Coordinates of C-alpha atoms in Angstrom, one line a residue:
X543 CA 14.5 -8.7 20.0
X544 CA 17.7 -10.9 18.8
X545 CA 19.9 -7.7 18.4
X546 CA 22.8 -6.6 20.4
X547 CA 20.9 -3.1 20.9
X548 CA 17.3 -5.1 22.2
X549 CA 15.7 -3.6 19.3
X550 CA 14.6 -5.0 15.9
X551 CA 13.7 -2.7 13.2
X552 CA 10.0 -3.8 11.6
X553 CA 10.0 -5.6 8.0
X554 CA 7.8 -3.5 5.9
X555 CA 4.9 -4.6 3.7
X556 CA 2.9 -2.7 1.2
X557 CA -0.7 -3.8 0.6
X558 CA -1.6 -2.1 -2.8
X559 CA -5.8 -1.4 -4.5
X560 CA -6.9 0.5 -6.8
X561 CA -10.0 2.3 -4.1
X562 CA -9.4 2.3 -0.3
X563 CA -12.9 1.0 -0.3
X564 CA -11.3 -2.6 -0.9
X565 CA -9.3 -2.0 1.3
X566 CA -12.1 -1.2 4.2
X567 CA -14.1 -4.4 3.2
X568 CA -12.2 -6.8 2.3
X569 CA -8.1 -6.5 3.6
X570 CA -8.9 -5.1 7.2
X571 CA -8.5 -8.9 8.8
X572 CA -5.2 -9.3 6.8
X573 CA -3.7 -5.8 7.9
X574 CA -4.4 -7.0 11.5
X575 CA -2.9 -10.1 11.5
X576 CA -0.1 -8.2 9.6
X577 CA 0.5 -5.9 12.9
X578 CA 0.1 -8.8 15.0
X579 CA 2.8 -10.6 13.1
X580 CA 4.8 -7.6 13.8
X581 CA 5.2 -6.1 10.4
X582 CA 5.1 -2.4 9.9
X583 CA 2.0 -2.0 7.2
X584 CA 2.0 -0.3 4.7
X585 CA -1.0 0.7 2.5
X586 CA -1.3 2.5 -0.8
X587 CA -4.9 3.4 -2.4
X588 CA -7.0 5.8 -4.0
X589 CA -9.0 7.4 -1.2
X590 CA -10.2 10.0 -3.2
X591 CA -12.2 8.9 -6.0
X592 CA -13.6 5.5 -7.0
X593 CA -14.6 3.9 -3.7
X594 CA -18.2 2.1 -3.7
X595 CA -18.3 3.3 0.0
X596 CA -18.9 7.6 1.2
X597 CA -16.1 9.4 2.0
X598 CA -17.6 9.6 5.7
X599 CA -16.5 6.2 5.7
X600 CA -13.4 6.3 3.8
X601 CA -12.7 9.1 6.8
X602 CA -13.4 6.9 9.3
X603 CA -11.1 4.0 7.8
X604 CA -8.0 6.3 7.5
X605 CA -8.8 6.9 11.2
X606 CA -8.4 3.1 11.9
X607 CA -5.7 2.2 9.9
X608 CA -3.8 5.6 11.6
X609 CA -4.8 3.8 15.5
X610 CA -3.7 0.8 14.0
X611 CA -0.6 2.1 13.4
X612 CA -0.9 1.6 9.6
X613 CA 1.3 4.3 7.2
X614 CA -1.2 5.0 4.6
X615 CA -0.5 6.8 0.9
X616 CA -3.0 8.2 -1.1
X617 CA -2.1 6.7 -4.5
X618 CA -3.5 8.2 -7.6
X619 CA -4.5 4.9 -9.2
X620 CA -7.5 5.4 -11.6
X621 CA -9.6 2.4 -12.5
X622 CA -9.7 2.5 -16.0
X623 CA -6.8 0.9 -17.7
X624 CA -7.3 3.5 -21.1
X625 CA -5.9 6.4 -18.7
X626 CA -2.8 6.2 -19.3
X627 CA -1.4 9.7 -18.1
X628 CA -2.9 8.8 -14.9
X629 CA -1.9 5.3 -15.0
X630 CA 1.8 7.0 -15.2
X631 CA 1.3 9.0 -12.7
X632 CA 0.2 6.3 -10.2
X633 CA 3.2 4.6 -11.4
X634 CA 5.8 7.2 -10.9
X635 CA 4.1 7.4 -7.0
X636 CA 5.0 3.7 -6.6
X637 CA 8.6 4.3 -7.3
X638 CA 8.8 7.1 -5.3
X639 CA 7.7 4.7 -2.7
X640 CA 10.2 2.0 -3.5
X641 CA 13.1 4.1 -3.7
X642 CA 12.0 5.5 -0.2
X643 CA 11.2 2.2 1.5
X644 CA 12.4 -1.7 1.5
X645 CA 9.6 -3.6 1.6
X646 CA 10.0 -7.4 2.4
X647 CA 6.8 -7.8 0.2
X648 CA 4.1 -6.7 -1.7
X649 CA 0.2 -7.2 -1.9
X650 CA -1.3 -6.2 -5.1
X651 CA -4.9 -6.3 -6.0
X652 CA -4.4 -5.2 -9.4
X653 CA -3.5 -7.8 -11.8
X654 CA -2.1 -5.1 -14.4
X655 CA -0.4 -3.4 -11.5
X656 CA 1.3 -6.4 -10.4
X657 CA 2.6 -7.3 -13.6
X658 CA 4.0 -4.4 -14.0
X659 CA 5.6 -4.1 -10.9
X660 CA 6.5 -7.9 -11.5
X661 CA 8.2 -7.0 -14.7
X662 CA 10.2 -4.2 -13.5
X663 CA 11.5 -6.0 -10.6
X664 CA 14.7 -6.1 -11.6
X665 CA 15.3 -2.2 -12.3
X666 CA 13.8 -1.4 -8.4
X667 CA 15.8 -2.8 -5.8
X668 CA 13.1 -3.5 -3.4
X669 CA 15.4 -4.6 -0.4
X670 CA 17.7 -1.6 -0.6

């Protein structure tokens, strides 16, 4: 609360998986302490397809991260590499979300992904 106005705006982070179902058991903690940090979270996963969890529980995590005050993106992100049209696709989502948000950092936990986004760094101005 340093400003002139008494109000700070958030610095955003984006925690990024392939399946919200890494999200739900292992990233949780992390998110928390995020919040409690005072960052406003963001998260970005595949809540439809490709979780090792049920989607009753996948429905109860997008319930948690929402009364944690989490912004949450389905993200398109298939799990196979070789699919490459989707792969684009998830992609394309990701720049929609960096052209739309400055995020202070990023969280990947997809080694491919984050190279990517790694190598394209310089075309995407993350701190717009």
């Amino acid at each position: 609360m340093g400003s002139e106005t008494g109000w700070e705006k958030k610095k955003k982070v984006l925690m990024l998986a392939s399946v919200a179902s890494m999200i739900d058991q292992f990233n949780l903690p992390n998110i928390d302490l995020l919040c409690q940090m005072g960052y406003e979270v963001h998260v970005a996963c595949n809540f439809r397809e490709g979780n090792t969890c049920s989607v009753k529980r996948v429905c109860k995590l997008q319930k948690k991260l929402r009364d944690m005050h989490v912004i949450w993106y389905q993200w398109d992100c298939p799990r196979d590499i070789c699919a490459l049209a989707r792969c684009r696709k998830a992609y394309r989502q990701l720049l929609e979300l960096f052209a739309n948000h400055a995020f202070a950092w990023i969280h990947c936990h997809s080694s491919t992904l984050g190279n990517s986004i790694e190598n394209k760094q310089e075309k995407v101005d993350f701190q717009k």
